[in-house]
């Protein structure tokens, strides 16, 4: 392997997601060629702790023997076959497992590949559900303020942000974001405003889509189970479907299998992705309650859901997800995540007294530090420090966060936070006024 060739070809041919051109000019990107446990290794053999679980997906770490063997075994049997008018054992078993993870197992599972495609599926199902019932005025969506649900156009419609999405503005679905979040006001006030919006547009809203308890891309904004519960009740009261987007928060990240479980609610649909296959192969799903599914009969014909992806529920990916769920059960991954989350909070909370820090936020195995507004560029400097000390983290604006794999040993968790504390202490708090574009601060999203 010639490292220099790879570096050049990377620059010549790869269009990196969420990466500004200027970021590429300044620093060559590490080229990762191996992974084991919580470590990623670059092409020179330099190890890095994968402290964001590879975009919040690799909950079981890398090269987990059970998952690797499950993929190899499935490879020998069936690599691909479609789910349109055909079926296969891994998809059937996985659908059954997922349905039984819901509060009542009265569900059908519509598979997709990435998170955004599961979100698209759920949104389209909501629209068609009301269409099937003859209520075709319900064609609008509601989401949280500063929501993020992925980068396809329908998903962007739910999380519109002027800085990132201006070129697509004219092409988006009809959708509102709540005007106030519990971050801008008291929870009571936020709910009051939500109720006003919901009451006013109840006849138009097909569904409300939420990231339960933690708004990841907004900067790990954590809100209470009570707020989630009350939003859910409002939607139920006003006949609006409630979709939990568990793509980031699901699969044990918050210390329960799904974050919505903290709020004791029964969403109409649940979107899962990322960690569903422990991040090994692309698979996602919309888990849909049967009272919705039942309206999609083929009488009349336009009530069928004509929607699907070539690789939806791919056998290799589905077998990987099944083995992931078995490993979760056998190795008590959720219980472990809950216990580790308590430790993470114990280690991280004391950093809150640092003068550069506005807030420390913790939920299960999510830990985030938000720096004060006036101390710009701090999160980026902390990221650089961490990388130089063998930890891969990514800032979100003023926020730096850790989302380690759920199998991280306690000592490694402690060492990560200790290094983070040193990074906060040893990187300067100077403000950067020379920053060319605001987008530079986000090139690491
Ligand atoms: C809550 C949420 N929904 C959807 C997505 C989109 O998932 P994907 O990147 O797999 O399309 C993400 C990605 O970060 C997410 O955090």
GROMACS .gro file of C-alpha atoms and ligand atoms in nm:
model
  461
    1UNK     CA    1   0.000   0.000   0.000
    2UNK     CA    2   0.148   0.331  -0.104
    3UNK     CA    3   0.034   0.597   0.141
    4UNK     CA    4   0.126   0.886  -0.088
    5UNK     CA    5  -0.081   0.740  -0.375
    6UNK     CA    6  -0.382   0.707  -0.150
    7UNK     CA    7  -0.347   1.063  -0.029
    8UNK     CA    8  -0.329   1.192  -0.385
    9UNK     CA    9  -0.615   0.977  -0.516
   10UNK     CA   10  -0.824   1.077  -0.216
   11UNK     CA   11  -0.780   1.442  -0.310
   12UNK     CA   12  -0.827   1.373  -0.683
   13UNK     CA   13  -1.136   1.153  -0.670
   14UNK     CA   14  -1.323   1.143  -0.337
   15UNK     CA   15  -1.590   1.403  -0.259
   16UNK     CA   16  -1.604   1.387   0.120
   17UNK     CA   17  -1.937   1.442   0.298
   18UNK     CA   18  -1.964   1.743   0.529
   19UNK     CA   19  -1.611   1.853   0.448
   20UNK     CA   20  -1.516   2.198   0.324
   21UNK     CA   21  -1.255   2.224   0.050
   22UNK     CA   22  -1.043   2.446   0.275
   23UNK     CA   23  -1.030   2.174   0.541
   24UNK     CA   24  -0.880   1.939   0.282
   25UNK     CA   25  -0.619   2.190   0.174
   26UNK     CA   26  -0.491   2.248   0.523
   27UNK     CA   27  -0.461   1.897   0.662
   28UNK     CA   28  -0.443   1.565   0.479
   29UNK     CA   29  -0.716   1.339   0.612
   30UNK     CA   30  -0.616   1.030   0.806
   31UNK     CA   31  -0.678   0.726   0.585
   32UNK     CA   32  -0.829   0.457   0.806
   33UNK     CA   33  -0.746   0.103   0.699
   34UNK     CA   34  -0.828  -0.114   1.002
   35UNK     CA   35  -1.051  -0.129   1.305
   36UNK     CA   36  -1.045  -0.340   1.619
   37UNK     CA   37  -1.254  -0.292   1.933
   38UNK     CA   38  -1.276   0.078   2.011
   39UNK     CA   39  -0.976   0.156   1.788
   40UNK     CA   40  -0.941   0.266   1.429
   41UNK     CA   41  -0.594   0.244   1.271
   42UNK     CA   42  -0.472   0.465   0.992
   43UNK     CA   43  -0.276   0.335   0.699
   44UNK     CA   44   0.052   0.396   0.887
   45UNK     CA   45  -0.072   0.188   1.180
   46UNK     CA   46  -0.143   0.485   1.410
   47UNK     CA   47  -0.428   0.395   1.649
   48UNK     CA   48  -0.716   0.628   1.732
   49UNK     CA   49  -0.997   0.573   1.979
   50UNK     CA   50  -1.320   0.594   1.780
   51UNK     CA   51  -1.482   0.828   2.032
   52UNK     CA   52  -1.783   0.900   1.810
   53UNK     CA   53  -1.845   0.534   1.721
   54UNK     CA   54  -1.805   0.620   1.351
   55UNK     CA   55  -2.094   0.866   1.331
   56UNK     CA   56  -2.281   0.707   1.621
   57UNK     CA   57  -2.317   0.365   1.459
   58UNK     CA   58  -2.043   0.123   1.574
   59UNK     CA   59  -2.186   0.047   1.916
   60UNK     CA   60  -2.010  -0.291   1.936
   61UNK     CA   61  -1.676  -0.151   1.823
   62UNK     CA   62  -1.488  -0.277   1.519
   63UNK     CA   63  -1.413  -0.632   1.398
   64UNK     CA   64  -1.640  -0.790   1.659
   65UNK     CA   65  -1.586  -1.166   1.600
   66UNK     CA   66  -1.956  -1.258   1.629
   67UNK     CA   67  -2.064  -0.994   1.380
   68UNK     CA   68  -1.782  -1.072   1.138
   69UNK     CA   69  -1.863  -1.445   1.151
   70UNK     CA   70  -2.235  -1.378   1.098
   71UNK     CA   71  -2.152  -1.179   0.784
   72UNK     CA   72  -1.923  -1.455   0.657
   73UNK     CA   73  -2.187  -1.722   0.724
   74UNK     CA   74  -2.459  -1.524   0.548
   75UNK     CA   75  -2.217  -1.461   0.259
   76UNK     CA   76  -2.203  -1.836   0.199
   77UNK     CA   77  -2.581  -1.864   0.188
   78UNK     CA   78  -2.744  -1.561   0.023
   79UNK     CA   79  -2.592  -1.223  -0.048
   80UNK     CA   80  -2.883  -1.044  -0.208
   81UNK     CA   81  -3.242  -1.103  -0.299
   82UNK     CA   82  -3.517  -0.842  -0.311
   83UNK     CA   83  -3.818  -0.800  -0.083
   84UNK     CA   84  -4.057  -0.702  -0.365
   85UNK     CA   85  -4.286  -1.006  -0.404
   86UNK     CA   86  -4.012  -1.227  -0.255
   87UNK     CA   87  -3.884  -1.273   0.098
   88UNK     CA   88  -3.585  -1.421   0.278
   89UNK     CA   89  -3.517  -1.556   0.631
   90UNK     CA   90  -3.291  -1.274   0.760
   91UNK     CA   91  -3.550  -1.003   0.676
   92UNK     CA   92  -3.834  -1.210   0.825
   93UNK     CA   93  -3.644  -1.283   1.146
   94UNK     CA   94  -3.524  -0.925   1.183
   95UNK     CA   95  -3.872  -0.782   1.127
   96UNK     CA   96  -4.009  -1.015   1.397
   97UNK     CA   97  -3.731  -0.918   1.639
   98UNK     CA   98  -3.787  -0.545   1.580
   99UNK     CA   99  -4.163  -0.571   1.615
  100UNK     CA  100  -4.111  -0.744   1.951
  101UNK     CA  101  -3.888  -0.459   2.068
  102UNK     CA  102  -4.185  -0.221   2.038
  103UNK     CA  103  -4.423  -0.153   2.331
  104UNK     CA  104  -4.676  -0.376   2.154
  105UNK     CA  105  -4.557  -0.607   1.880
  106UNK     CA  106  -4.850  -0.513   1.660
  107UNK     CA  107  -4.623  -0.374   1.387
  108UNK     CA  108  -4.490  -0.424   1.036
  109UNK     CA  109  -4.135  -0.332   0.936
  110UNK     CA  110  -4.051  -0.149   0.613
  111UNK     CA  111  -3.678  -0.181   0.547
  112UNK     CA  112  -3.446   0.073   0.385
  113UNK     CA  113  -3.071   0.129   0.379
  114UNK     CA  114  -2.968   0.461   0.537
  115UNK     CA  115  -3.126   0.663   0.813
  116UNK     CA  116  -3.258   0.931   0.580
  117UNK     CA  117  -3.428   0.671   0.361
  118UNK     CA  118  -3.606   0.528   0.668
  119UNK     CA  119  -3.720   0.882   0.754
  120UNK     CA  120  -3.844   0.932   0.397
  121UNK     CA  121  -4.032   0.605   0.420
  122UNK     CA  122  -4.203   0.707   0.745
  123UNK     CA  123  -4.297   1.050   0.608
  124UNK     CA  124  -4.445   0.901   0.291
  125UNK     CA  125  -4.634   0.639   0.492
  126UNK     CA  126  -4.785   0.921   0.705
  127UNK     CA  127  -4.901   1.112   0.399
  128UNK     CA  128  -5.048   0.807   0.237
  129UNK     CA  129  -5.212   0.690   0.559
  130UNK     CA  130  -5.426   1.004   0.571
  131UNK     CA  131  -5.483   0.981   0.195
  132UNK     CA  132  -5.603   0.624   0.241
  133UNK     CA  133  -5.848   0.745   0.506
  134UNK     CA  134  -5.977   1.013   0.270
  135UNK     CA  135  -5.820   1.298   0.467
  136UNK     CA  136  -5.594   1.433   0.199
  137UNK     CA  137  -5.570   1.780   0.356
  138UNK     CA  138  -5.320   1.638   0.604
  139UNK     CA  139  -5.009   1.704   0.399
  140UNK     CA  140  -4.783   1.897   0.633
  141UNK     CA  141  -4.527   1.793   0.894
  142UNK     CA  142  -4.410   1.922   1.228
  143UNK     CA  143  -4.065   1.882   1.381
  144UNK     CA  144  -3.863   2.020   1.671
  145UNK     CA  145  -3.677   2.347   1.644
  146UNK     CA  146  -3.327   2.274   1.504
  147UNK     CA  147  -3.427   1.921   1.411
  148UNK     CA  148  -3.199   1.698   1.203
  149UNK     CA  149  -3.327   1.388   1.027
  150UNK     CA  150  -3.086   1.334   0.739
  151UNK     CA  151  -2.984   1.487   0.409
  152UNK     CA  152  -3.233   1.375   0.147
  153UNK     CA  153  -3.482   1.644   0.050
  154UNK     CA  154  -3.775   1.524   0.260
  155UNK     CA  155  -3.548   1.480   0.561
  156UNK     CA  156  -3.397   1.825   0.503
  157UNK     CA  157  -3.750   1.969   0.498
  158UNK     CA  158  -3.786   1.856   0.859
  159UNK     CA  159  -3.458   2.013   0.968
  160UNK     CA  160  -3.424   2.318   0.747
  161UNK     CA  161  -3.135   2.547   0.844
  162UNK     CA  162  -3.060   2.856   0.643
  163UNK     CA  163  -2.679   2.808   0.658
  164UNK     CA  164  -2.681   2.459   0.512
  165UNK     CA  165  -2.997   2.429   0.307
  166UNK     CA  166  -3.061   2.761   0.134
  167UNK     CA  167  -3.006   2.620  -0.222
  168UNK     CA  168  -3.282   2.364  -0.168
  169UNK     CA  169  -3.538   2.594  -0.007
  170UNK     CA  170  -3.780   2.601  -0.300
  171UNK     CA  171  -3.791   2.223  -0.327
  172UNK     CA  172  -3.887   2.122   0.025
  173UNK     CA  173  -4.196   1.955   0.169
  174UNK     CA  174  -4.450   2.154   0.366
  175UNK     CA  175  -4.324   2.148   0.717
  176UNK     CA  176  -4.302   2.360   1.033
  177UNK     CA  177  -4.051   2.349   1.313
  178UNK     CA  178  -4.176   2.429   1.663
  179UNK     CA  179  -4.103   2.797   1.730
  180UNK     CA  180  -3.956   2.744   2.075
  181UNK     CA  181  -3.750   2.464   2.227
  182UNK     CA  182  -3.708   2.393   2.597
  183UNK     CA  183  -3.361   2.545   2.546
  184UNK     CA  184  -3.497   2.890   2.472
  185UNK     CA  185  -3.768   2.893   2.735
  186UNK     CA  186  -3.905   2.695   3.025
  187UNK     CA  187  -4.043   2.355   2.936
  188UNK     CA  188  -4.391   2.476   3.025
  189UNK     CA  189  -4.362   2.775   2.794
  190UNK     CA  190  -4.224   2.559   2.511
  191UNK     CA  191  -4.517   2.320   2.551
  192UNK     CA  192  -4.763   2.606   2.558
  193UNK     CA  193  -4.626   2.736   2.226
  194UNK     CA  194  -4.627   2.383   2.082
  195UNK     CA  195  -4.992   2.344   2.178
  196UNK     CA  196  -5.082   2.669   2.002
  197UNK     CA  197  -4.913   2.557   1.679
  198UNK     CA  198  -5.060   2.208   1.694
  199UNK     CA  199  -5.414   2.333   1.763
  200UNK     CA  200  -5.394   2.586   1.484
  201UNK     CA  201  -5.274   2.339   1.217
  202UNK     CA  202  -5.415   2.008   1.341
  203UNK     CA  203  -5.615   1.956   1.022
  204UNK     CA  204  -5.303   1.995   0.806
  205UNK     CA  205  -5.040   1.804   1.005
  206UNK     CA  206  -4.993   1.445   0.894
  207UNK     CA  207  -4.724   1.370   1.149
  208UNK     CA  208  -4.478   1.505   1.397
  209UNK     CA  209  -4.122   1.373   1.368
  210UNK     CA  210  -3.888   1.394   1.668
  211UNK     CA  211  -3.542   1.291   1.780
  212UNK     CA  212  -3.640   1.154   2.122
  213UNK     CA  213  -3.458   1.312   2.419
  214UNK     CA  214  -3.143   1.416   2.231
  215UNK     CA  215  -3.117   1.639   1.924
  216UNK     CA  216  -2.783   1.510   1.799
  217UNK     CA  217  -2.677   1.732   1.510
  218UNK     CA  218  -2.817   2.040   1.688
  219UNK     CA  219  -2.531   1.990   1.936
  220UNK     CA  220  -2.646   1.702   2.158
  221UNK     CA  221  -2.934   1.910   2.295
  222UNK     CA  222  -3.087   1.694   2.560
  223UNK     CA  223  -3.444   1.751   2.675
  224UNK     CA  224  -3.663   1.581   2.930
  225UNK     CA  225  -3.875   1.269   2.901
  226UNK     CA  226  -4.161   1.479   3.037
  227UNK     CA  227  -4.139   1.720   2.740
  228UNK     CA  228  -4.138   1.427   2.497
  229UNK     CA  229  -4.433   1.267   2.674
  230UNK     CA  230  -4.635   1.589   2.666
  231UNK     CA  231  -4.561   1.649   2.295
  232UNK     CA  232  -4.674   1.296   2.224
  233UNK     CA  233  -4.997   1.351   2.419
  234UNK     CA  234  -5.065   1.673   2.227
  235UNK     CA  235  -5.021   1.493   1.895
  236UNK     CA  236  -5.245   1.207   2.002
  237UNK     CA  237  -5.512   1.448   2.124
  238UNK     CA  238  -5.510   1.634   1.791
  239UNK     CA  239  -5.491   1.334   1.557
  240UNK     CA  240  -5.135   1.378   1.438
  241UNK     CA  241  -4.913   1.074   1.386
  242UNK     CA  242  -4.605   1.063   1.609
  243UNK     CA  243  -4.280   0.937   1.458
  244UNK     CA  244  -3.977   0.868   1.680
  245UNK     CA  245  -3.653   0.901   1.485
  246UNK     CA  246  -3.431   0.663   1.683
  247UNK     CA  247  -3.158   0.652   1.421
  248UNK     CA  248  -2.908   0.817   1.656
  249UNK     CA  249  -3.065   0.752   1.996
  250UNK     CA  250  -3.175   0.390   1.945
  251UNK     CA  251  -2.987   0.065   2.003
  252UNK     CA  252  -2.898   0.142   2.362
  253UNK     CA  253  -2.727   0.478   2.319
  254UNK     CA  254  -2.934   0.641   2.597
  255UNK     CA  255  -2.922   0.343   2.833
  256UNK     CA  256  -3.246   0.190   2.705
  257UNK     CA  257  -3.299   0.012   2.374
  258UNK     CA  258  -3.492   0.315   2.245
  259UNK     CA  259  -3.494   0.666   2.389
  260UNK     CA  260  -3.874   0.692   2.363
  261UNK     CA  261  -3.897   0.421   2.632
  262UNK     CA  262  -3.783   0.681   2.890
  263UNK     CA  263  -4.104   0.874   2.817
  264UNK     CA  264  -4.343   0.581   2.833
  265UNK     CA  265  -4.503   0.649   2.494
  266UNK     CA  266  -4.612   0.433   2.200
  267UNK     CA  267  -4.501   0.608   1.877
  268UNK     CA  268  -4.699   0.534   1.562
  269UNK     CA  269  -4.372   0.475   1.378
  270UNK     CA  270  -4.011   0.430   1.484
  271UNK     CA  271  -3.716   0.485   1.250
  272UNK     CA  272  -3.397   0.288   1.317
  273UNK     CA  273  -3.063   0.280   1.137
  274UNK     CA  274  -2.694   0.337   1.219
  275UNK     CA  275  -2.642   0.098   1.514
  276UNK     CA  276  -2.907  -0.148   1.393
  277UNK     CA  277  -2.628  -0.347   1.225
  278UNK     CA  278  -2.372  -0.219   1.480
  279UNK     CA  279  -2.258   0.003   1.194
  280UNK     CA  280  -2.122  -0.289   0.990
  281UNK     CA  281  -2.357  -0.278   0.690
  282UNK     CA  282  -2.616  -0.023   0.576
  283UNK     CA  283  -2.964  -0.112   0.693
  284UNK     CA  284  -3.247   0.094   0.836
  285UNK     CA  285  -3.617   0.052   0.892
  286UNK     CA  286  -3.945   0.222   0.963
  287UNK     CA  287  -4.136   0.017   1.221
  288UNK     CA  288  -4.503   0.089   1.165
  289UNK     CA  289  -4.801   0.013   1.389
  290UNK     CA  290  -5.056  -0.218   1.231
  291UNK     CA  291  -5.343   0.030   1.256
  292UNK     CA  292  -5.151   0.232   0.994
  293UNK     CA  293  -5.032  -0.067   0.793
  294UNK     CA  294  -5.389  -0.201   0.768
  295UNK     CA  295  -5.503   0.101   0.564
  296UNK     CA  296  -5.263   0.006   0.282
  297UNK     CA  297  -5.479  -0.265   0.125
  298UNK     CA  298  -5.492  -0.298  -0.255
  299UNK     CA  299  -5.863  -0.216  -0.266
  300UNK     CA  300  -5.859   0.039  -0.422
  301UNK     CA  301  -5.525  -0.008  -0.595
  302UNK     CA  302  -5.388   0.335  -0.510
  303UNK     CA  303  -5.384   0.235  -0.144
  304UNK     CA  304  -5.079   0.014  -0.198
  305UNK     CA  305  -4.748   0.162  -0.082
  306UNK     CA  306  -4.542   0.178  -0.400
  307UNK     CA  307  -4.212   0.251  -0.234
  308UNK     CA  308  -3.888   0.056  -0.192
  309UNK     CA  309  -3.513   0.045  -0.238
  310UNK     CA  310  -3.310  -0.217  -0.423
  311UNK     CA  311  -3.111  -0.306  -0.113
  312UNK     CA  312  -3.391  -0.268   0.143
  313UNK     CA  313  -3.348  -0.544   0.400
  314UNK     CA  314  -3.048  -0.688   0.217
  315UNK     CA  315  -2.981  -1.040   0.355
  316UNK     CA  316  -2.621  -0.968   0.458
  317UNK     CA  317  -2.722  -0.649   0.638
  318UNK     CA  318  -3.029  -0.811   0.796
  319UNK     CA  319  -2.825  -1.110   0.919
  320UNK     CA  320  -2.576  -0.862   1.067
  321UNK     CA  321  -2.856  -0.681   1.247
  322UNK     CA  322  -2.994  -1.009   1.386
  323UNK     CA  323  -2.651  -1.104   1.520
  324UNK     CA  324  -2.620  -0.754   1.664
  325UNK     CA  325  -2.946  -0.797   1.857
  326UNK     CA  326  -2.837  -1.143   1.978
  327UNK     CA  327  -2.505  -1.001   2.094
  328UNK     CA  328  -2.690  -0.722   2.273
  329UNK     CA  329  -2.897  -0.981   2.461
  330UNK     CA  330  -2.610  -1.220   2.542
  331UNK     CA  331  -2.360  -0.952   2.645
  332UNK     CA  332  -2.609  -0.728   2.830
  333UNK     CA  333  -2.512  -0.433   2.611
  334UNK     CA  334  -2.802  -0.212   2.721
  335UNK     CA  335  -2.740  -0.268   3.092
  336UNK     CA  336  -2.371  -0.202   3.029
  337UNK     CA  337  -2.449   0.118   2.840
  338UNK     CA  338  -2.666   0.233   3.128
  339UNK     CA  339  -2.387   0.167   3.382
  340UNK     CA  340  -2.118   0.324   3.160
  341UNK     CA  341  -2.343   0.624   3.109
  342UNK     CA  342  -2.352   0.683   3.484
  343UNK     CA  343  -1.970   0.671   3.491
  344UNK     CA  344  -1.945   0.903   3.192
  345UNK     CA  345  -2.156   1.159   3.374
  346UNK     CA  346  -1.946   1.125   3.691
  347UNK     CA  347  -1.625   1.186   3.491
  348UNK     CA  348  -1.759   1.462   3.266
  349UNK     CA  349  -1.977   1.677   3.495
  350UNK     CA  350  -1.688   1.828   3.695
  351UNK     CA  351  -1.561   1.995   3.375
  352UNK     CA  352  -1.862   2.228   3.390
  353UNK     CA  353  -1.676   2.465   3.621
  354UNK     CA  354  -1.415   2.546   3.354
  355UNK     CA  355  -1.449   2.914   3.256
  356UNK     CA  356  -1.472   2.836   2.883
  357UNK     CA  357  -1.766   2.599   2.929
  358UNK     CA  358  -2.130   2.699   2.910
  359UNK     CA  359  -2.279   2.359   2.981
  360UNK     CA  360  -2.201   1.988   3.016
  361UNK     CA  361  -2.476   1.756   2.894
  362UNK     CA  362  -2.504   1.383   2.952
  363UNK     CA  363  -2.757   1.118   2.856
  364UNK     CA  364  -2.661   0.751   2.866
  365UNK     CA  365  -2.347   0.711   2.656
  366UNK     CA  366  -2.374   1.062   2.510
  367UNK     CA  367  -2.152   1.326   2.667
  368UNK     CA  368  -2.129   1.681   2.534
  369UNK     CA  369  -1.955   2.002   2.629
  370UNK     CA  370  -2.086   2.332   2.497
  371UNK     CA  371  -1.835   2.618   2.502
  372UNK     CA  372  -1.941   2.975   2.567
  373UNK     CA  373  -2.055   3.162   2.258
  374UNK     CA  374  -1.777   3.420   2.276
  375UNK     CA  375  -1.503   3.155   2.279
  376UNK     CA  376  -1.518   3.069   1.913
  377UNK     CA  377  -1.317   2.788   1.760
  378UNK     CA  378  -1.253   2.619   2.094
  379UNK     CA  379  -1.433   2.299   1.997
  380UNK     CA  380  -1.219   2.280   1.683
  381UNK     CA  381  -0.899   2.330   1.883
  382UNK     CA  382  -1.008   2.060   2.126
  383UNK     CA  383  -1.074   1.829   1.832
  384UNK     CA  384  -0.718   1.885   1.702
  385UNK     CA  385  -0.570   1.825   2.047
  386UNK     CA  386  -0.769   1.504   2.081
  387UNK     CA  387  -0.659   1.381   1.740
  388UNK     CA  388  -0.296   1.450   1.824
  389UNK     CA  389  -0.344   1.246   2.141
  390UNK     CA  390  -0.511   0.953   1.964
  391UNK     CA  391  -0.885   1.028   1.993
  392UNK     CA  392  -1.124   1.093   1.705
  393UNK     CA  393  -1.398   1.339   1.801
  394UNK     CA  394  -1.593   1.591   1.594
  395UNK     CA  395  -1.724   1.931   1.695
  396UNK     CA  396  -2.076   2.053   1.628
  397UNK     CA  397  -2.038   2.430   1.624
  398UNK     CA  398  -1.960   2.526   1.986
  399UNK     CA  399  -2.006   2.168   2.106
  400UNK     CA  400  -1.760   1.882   2.139
  401UNK     CA  401  -1.904   1.545   2.228
  402UNK     CA  402  -1.815   1.183   2.287
  403UNK     CA  403  -2.027   0.890   2.179
  404UNK     CA  404  -1.797   0.596   2.241
  405UNK     CA  405  -1.890   0.239   2.144
  406UNK     CA  406  -2.111   0.080   2.409
  407UNK     CA  407  -1.847  -0.189   2.471
  408UNK     CA  408  -1.584   0.064   2.578
  409UNK     CA  409  -1.397  -0.056   2.889
  410UNK     CA  410  -1.448   0.176   3.187
  411UNK     CA  411  -1.076   0.258   3.198
  412UNK     CA  412  -1.081   0.371   2.834
  413UNK     CA  413  -1.391   0.580   2.904
  414UNK     CA  414  -1.214   0.747   3.194
  415UNK     CA  415  -0.898   0.802   2.987
  416UNK     CA  416  -1.104   0.961   2.708
  417UNK     CA  417  -1.265   1.210   2.945
  418UNK     CA  418  -0.931   1.278   3.115
  419UNK     CA  419  -0.776   1.362   2.776
  420UNK     CA  420  -1.080   1.578   2.697
  421UNK     CA  421  -1.034   1.764   3.025
  422UNK     CA  422  -0.667   1.825   2.939
  423UNK     CA  423  -0.767   1.939   2.591
  424UNK     CA  424  -1.009   2.193   2.740
  425UNK     CA  425  -0.740   2.313   2.980
  426UNK     CA  426  -0.447   2.320   2.738
  427UNK     CA  427  -0.606   2.471   2.427
  428UNK     CA  428  -0.626   2.846   2.433
  429UNK     CA  429  -0.954   3.028   2.487
  430UNK     CA  430  -0.859   3.301   2.242
  431UNK     CA  431  -1.138   3.399   2.009
  432UNK     CA  432  -1.079   3.354   1.637
  433UNK     CA  433  -1.180   3.662   1.447
  434UNK     CA  434  -1.005   3.563   1.128
  435UNK     CA  435  -1.239   3.275   1.052
  436UNK     CA  436  -1.322   3.304   0.681
  437UNK     CA  437  -1.659   3.135   0.676
  438UNK     CA  438  -1.902   3.037   0.945
  439UNK     CA  439  -1.918   2.706   0.759
  440UNK     CA  440  -1.556   2.638   0.859
  441UNK     CA  441  -1.673   2.586   1.211
  442UNK     CA  442  -1.907   2.317   1.086
  443UNK     CA  443  -1.683   2.139   0.842
  444UNK     CA  444  -1.656   1.861   1.093
  445UNK     CA  445  -2.029   1.791   1.132
  446LIG     C1  446  -3.165   1.161   1.417
  446LIG     C2  447  -3.110   1.128   1.282
  446LIG     N1  448  -3.195   1.090   1.184
  446LIG     C3  449  -3.151   1.058   1.062
  446LIG     C4  450  -3.016   1.061   1.033
  446LIG     C5  451  -2.970   1.027   0.894
  446LIG     O1  452  -2.908   0.903   0.892
  446LIG     P1  453  -2.815   0.865   0.765
  446LIG     O2  454  -2.693   0.950   0.777
  446LIG     O3  455  -2.786   0.719   0.786
  446LIG     O4  456  -2.894   0.893   0.644
  446LIG     C6  457  -2.925   1.098   1.132
  446LIG     C7  458  -2.782   1.104   1.102
  446LIG     O5  459  -2.701   1.150   1.179
  446LIG     C8  460  -2.973   1.133   1.259
  446LIG     O6  461  -2.891   1.174   1.357
   0.00000   0.00000   0.00000
